[in-house]
């Protein structure tokens, strides 16, 4: 039996995910109760100013990546696929568990390209794929539960976790219709001045129907300012096919802010210390 650290924000009694209650949504219908997880952990993290792979930097005595793995296990994922790149062998050496599947992104060509590397292990999988980031250690199990429940209840093909900031500089903006439907996600460097005024931003965390995901990532192009394959492009692909795309807002924005600098790391450490004391910092 796996024992969680006392500081970990575990599911309360109403949020424990089992195969049974993933099916028992409010409308009683769900396409499939199987879940796979892809964790994006290939980045070097140049702004950390360290030779160490970013996901191996510790928060509260644990490598950041371990938090995402914990989330995946508590969501009862049947497959946990970790996309590694920078210092791939070192990262793998730190996580030797048999339930983890590692794939390598040899060239850093964007988040869409990273997910492409996970297609092999998912060829025989049918269900939903939860996509997590290996550098977001503050994400709570309750938030993931809410995301998965909403995805099932709304029968979405893509559900993206979002949040609000007055100035979400550096994050992709959530572009919606006047009725509130998600149209696309525009990255900072590709956004117009009007789009940069949007306060709702992308966390980089998604739940996606597996067959759509595997097909859509093969259609992503690198025709953008970064010349990268953006995973966010799957939103537009779904919309063009009139497939349901939803956004779920997280209330505590601190949960989904990535760790990109030593200052971010200190902030996460302080936040986690507050959780271990039983209060928000």
Coordinates of C-alpha atoms in Angstrom, one line a residue:
X1 CA 0.0 0.0 0.0
X2 CA 1.3 3.4 -1.0
X3 CA 1.4 5.9 1.9
X4 CA 1.1 9.6 0.9
X5 CA 3.1 12.3 2.7
X6 CA 1.0 14.3 5.2
X7 CA 1.4 17.5 3.2
X8 CA -0.2 16.0 0.1
X9 CA -3.6 17.3 -0.8
X10 CA -5.3 14.0 -1.3
X11 CA -8.9 13.4 -2.4
X12 CA -11.5 13.8 0.2
X13 CA -14.1 11.1 0.7
X14 CA -16.2 12.5 -2.2
X15 CA -13.3 12.9 -4.6
X16 CA -11.6 9.5 -4.5
X17 CA -11.4 8.3 -8.0
X18 CA -12.2 4.7 -8.7
X19 CA -13.2 3.0 -12.0
X20 CA -16.7 2.9 -10.7
X21 CA -17.2 6.5 -9.8
X22 CA -15.5 7.7 -13.0
X23 CA -18.6 6.2 -14.7
X24 CA -21.1 7.5 -12.2
X25 CA -21.3 11.1 -13.4
X26 CA -24.4 13.2 -13.1
X27 CA -25.9 12.1 -16.4
X28 CA -24.9 8.5 -15.9
X29 CA -23.0 8.3 -19.2
X30 CA -19.4 8.1 -20.1
X31 CA -17.6 6.9 -23.3
X32 CA -15.0 4.9 -21.4
X33 CA -13.7 4.6 -17.9
X34 CA -10.1 3.8 -18.8
X35 CA -7.4 6.5 -18.2
X36 CA -3.9 6.9 -19.4
X37 CA -1.5 9.7 -18.4
X38 CA 1.2 11.5 -20.4
X39 CA 3.6 13.6 -18.3
X40 CA 5.7 16.1 -20.2
X41 CA 9.2 16.2 -18.6
X42 CA 11.6 16.8 -21.4
X43 CA 12.6 20.4 -20.9
X44 CA 16.0 21.7 -19.8
X45 CA 14.6 24.7 -18.0
X46 CA 17.3 27.2 -19.0
X47 CA 15.8 29.9 -16.7
X48 CA 16.6 27.7 -13.7
X49 CA 20.3 28.4 -14.4
X50 CA 21.2 24.9 -13.5
X51 CA 22.6 21.9 -15.3
X52 CA 20.1 19.7 -13.6
X53 CA 17.0 18.7 -15.5
X54 CA 14.2 20.9 -14.4
X55 CA 11.9 18.1 -13.2
X56 CA 14.6 16.9 -10.8
X57 CA 14.7 20.1 -8.8
X58 CA 13.2 19.4 -5.4
X59 CA 10.2 20.9 -3.7
X60 CA 9.7 19.9 -0.1
X61 CA 12.4 17.3 -0.4
X62 CA 11.0 15.6 -3.5
X63 CA 11.8 15.9 -7.3
X64 CA 9.1 17.9 -9.0
X65 CA 8.3 15.1 -11.3
X66 CA 7.3 12.8 -8.4
X67 CA 4.3 15.0 -7.8
X68 CA 2.9 14.5 -11.2
X69 CA 3.5 10.7 -11.0
X70 CA 1.6 10.7 -7.7
X71 CA -1.3 12.5 -9.3
X72 CA -1.3 9.9 -12.1
X73 CA -1.3 7.0 -9.7
X74 CA -4.1 8.4 -7.5
X75 CA -6.2 8.9 -10.7
X76 CA -5.8 5.1 -11.2
X77 CA -4.1 5.6 -14.6
X78 CA -3.6 2.3 -16.5
X79 CA -0.6 3.7 -18.3
X80 CA 1.8 6.4 -17.1
X81 CA 4.0 7.6 -20.0
X82 CA 6.7 10.1 -19.2
X83 CA 8.3 12.1 -22.0
X84 CA 11.9 12.8 -21.2
X85 CA 14.6 14.7 -23.1
X86 CA 17.2 16.7 -21.3
X87 CA 19.3 14.4 -19.2
X88 CA 16.9 11.6 -20.1
X89 CA 19.0 8.8 -18.5
X90 CA 19.4 10.7 -15.3
X91 CA 15.7 11.3 -15.0
X92 CA 14.9 7.7 -15.7
X93 CA 17.5 6.6 -13.1
X94 CA 15.6 8.5 -10.5
X95 CA 12.3 6.8 -11.3
X96 CA 12.7 3.1 -11.8
X97 CA 9.2 2.0 -11.0
X98 CA 7.8 -0.7 -13.2
X99 CA 4.5 1.1 -13.8
X100 CA 6.3 4.0 -15.6
X101 CA 6.8 4.0 -19.4
X102 CA 9.5 6.4 -20.6
X103 CA 9.7 7.8 -24.2
X104 CA 12.3 10.2 -25.4
X105 CA 12.0 13.5 -27.2
X106 CA 15.4 13.9 -28.7
X107 CA 14.7 17.3 -30.2
X108 CA 12.8 20.0 -28.3
X109 CA 10.3 20.9 -30.9
X110 CA 7.3 21.8 -28.7
X111 CA 4.6 20.2 -26.6
X112 CA 2.8 18.7 -29.6
X113 CA 6.0 17.0 -30.7
X114 CA 6.5 15.7 -27.2
X115 CA 3.1 14.1 -27.2
X116 CA 3.8 12.6 -30.6
X117 CA 6.6 10.5 -28.9
X118 CA 3.9 8.8 -26.7
X119 CA 1.9 7.4 -29.6
X120 CA 3.6 4.0 -29.6
X121 CA 2.7 3.0 -26.1
X122 CA -0.9 4.2 -26.7
X123 CA -1.6 2.4 -29.9
X124 CA -3.7 -0.2 -28.2
X125 CA -5.3 2.1 -25.7
X126 CA -8.9 3.3 -25.8
X127 CA -10.1 5.8 -23.2
X128 CA -9.1 9.2 -22.1
X129 CA -5.6 10.7 -21.7
X130 CA -4.7 13.1 -18.9
X131 CA -1.8 15.3 -20.0
X132 CA 0.3 16.7 -17.1
X133 CA 3.4 18.8 -16.8
X134 CA 6.3 17.6 -14.8
X135 CA 7.1 21.0 -13.5
X136 CA 3.7 21.8 -11.8
X137 CA 4.2 20.3 -8.3
X138 CA 1.3 22.2 -6.6
X139 CA -1.5 20.7 -8.6
X140 CA -4.0 19.1 -6.2
X141 CA -5.7 15.8 -6.6
X142 CA -9.1 17.5 -6.0
X143 CA -8.5 19.7 -9.1
X144 CA -7.6 16.7 -11.2
X145 CA -10.7 14.9 -10.0
X146 CA -12.8 17.9 -11.0
X147 CA -11.2 18.1 -14.4
X148 CA -11.8 14.4 -15.1
X149 CA -15.4 14.5 -13.8
X150 CA -16.2 17.5 -15.9
X151 CA -14.7 15.9 -19.0
X152 CA -16.9 12.8 -18.5
X153 CA -20.0 14.7 -17.6
X154 CA -19.8 17.0 -20.6
X155 CA -18.8 14.2 -23.0
X156 CA -16.0 16.4 -24.2
X157 CA -13.3 15.4 -26.7
X158 CA -10.9 17.9 -25.2
X159 CA -11.1 19.5 -21.7
X160 CA -8.4 22.1 -20.8
X161 CA -7.7 23.3 -17.3
X162 CA -7.5 27.1 -17.2
X163 CA -7.1 29.9 -14.7
X164 CA -7.4 33.7 -14.5
X165 CA -4.6 36.2 -14.0
X166 CA -4.6 40.0 -14.5
X167 CA -1.5 39.7 -16.5
X168 CA -0.9 36.1 -17.7
X169 CA 2.3 37.0 -19.5
X170 CA 4.0 34.1 -21.1
X171 CA 1.0 31.8 -21.0
X172 CA -1.3 30.8 -23.9
X173 CA -4.6 32.7 -23.9
X174 CA -8.0 31.0 -24.1
X175 CA -10.0 32.4 -27.0
X176 CA -13.7 31.9 -26.7
X177 CA -16.9 32.7 -28.5
X178 CA -19.4 35.2 -27.1
X179 CA -21.3 32.2 -25.8
X180 CA -18.2 31.0 -23.9
X181 CA -17.2 28.0 -26.1
X182 CA -13.5 27.5 -26.5
X183 CA -12.3 28.3 -30.0
X184 CA -8.5 28.1 -29.7
X185 CA -5.5 28.7 -27.5
X186 CA -3.1 31.4 -28.7
X187 CA 0.5 31.3 -27.4
X188 CA 2.0 34.6 -26.1
X189 CA 4.4 35.1 -29.1
X190 CA 1.6 34.5 -31.6
X191 CA -1.1 36.5 -29.9
X192 CA -2.5 39.8 -31.2
X193 CA -2.6 42.8 -28.9
X194 CA -6.3 42.1 -28.3
X195 CA -5.7 38.5 -27.5
X196 CA -3.0 39.5 -25.0
X197 CA -5.7 41.3 -23.0
X198 CA -7.4 38.0 -22.3
X199 CA -7.0 37.0 -18.7
X200 CA -8.0 33.4 -18.9
X201 CA -4.9 31.3 -19.7
X202 CA -3.9 27.7 -20.4
X203 CA -2.4 25.6 -17.7
X204 CA -1.0 23.0 -20.1
X205 CA -3.1 20.3 -18.4
X206 CA -5.7 18.6 -20.5
X207 CA -7.9 15.5 -20.7
X208 CA -8.3 14.3 -24.2
X209 CA -10.2 11.4 -25.8
X210 CA -7.4 9.0 -26.9
X211 CA -8.3 8.2 -30.5
X212 CA -8.8 11.9 -31.3
X213 CA -5.5 12.8 -29.6
X214 CA -3.4 10.3 -31.5
X215 CA -5.0 11.4 -34.8
X216 CA -4.8 15.2 -34.1
X217 CA -1.1 15.3 -33.0
X218 CA -0.3 13.9 -36.4
X219 CA -1.9 16.9 -38.0
X220 CA -0.2 19.6 -36.0
X221 CA 2.1 22.0 -38.1
X222 CA 5.0 24.2 -37.0
X223 CA 3.7 27.3 -38.8
X224 CA 4.1 29.7 -35.8
X225 CA 6.6 32.2 -34.4
X226 CA 8.5 29.5 -32.5
X227 CA 8.5 27.0 -35.4
X228 CA 7.3 24.4 -32.9
X229 CA 4.6 21.8 -32.8
X230 CA 2.1 23.2 -30.3
X231 CA -0.2 20.8 -28.5
X232 CA -2.7 23.6 -28.2
X233 CA -3.4 23.3 -31.9
X234 CA -5.6 20.2 -31.1
X235 CA -8.2 22.7 -29.8
X236 CA -8.7 24.2 -33.3
X237 CA -8.6 20.8 -34.9
X238 CA -11.4 19.7 -32.7
X239 CA -13.4 22.9 -33.3
X240 CA -13.1 22.5 -37.1
X241 CA -14.7 19.1 -36.7
X242 CA -17.4 20.5 -34.4
X243 CA -16.2 18.3 -31.6
X244 CA -16.9 19.4 -28.0
X245 CA -14.1 21.3 -26.3
X246 CA -14.5 22.6 -22.7
X247 CA -12.5 24.7 -20.3
X248 CA -12.5 24.1 -16.5
X249 CA -11.2 26.9 -14.4
X250 CA -9.1 26.2 -11.3
X251 CA -9.9 28.5 -8.4
X252 CA -6.4 28.5 -6.8
X253 CA -4.2 29.7 -9.6
X254 CA -1.1 28.8 -7.6
X255 CA -1.8 25.2 -8.3
X256 CA -1.0 25.4 -12.0
X257 CA 1.8 27.9 -12.2
X258 CA 4.9 26.1 -13.6
X259 CA 8.3 26.3 -12.0
X260 CA 10.6 28.1 -14.4
X261 CA 13.0 30.0 -12.2
X262 CA 14.8 29.7 -8.8
X263 CA 12.3 32.2 -7.5
X264 CA 9.4 30.1 -8.7
X265 CA 11.0 27.1 -6.9
X266 CA 11.2 29.1 -3.6
X267 CA 7.6 30.1 -4.0
X268 CA 6.5 26.5 -4.5
X269 CA 8.6 25.5 -1.5
X270 CA 6.9 28.1 0.7
X271 CA 3.4 27.1 -0.5
X272 CA 4.1 23.4 0.1
X273 CA 5.4 24.2 3.6
X274 CA 2.2 26.0 4.3
X275 CA 0.2 22.9 3.2
X276 CA 2.2 20.7 5.5
X277 CA 1.3 23.0 8.4
X278 CA -2.3 22.6 7.5
X279 CA -2.9 26.1 6.0
X280 CA -2.4 28.0 2.8
X281 CA 0.7 30.3 2.9

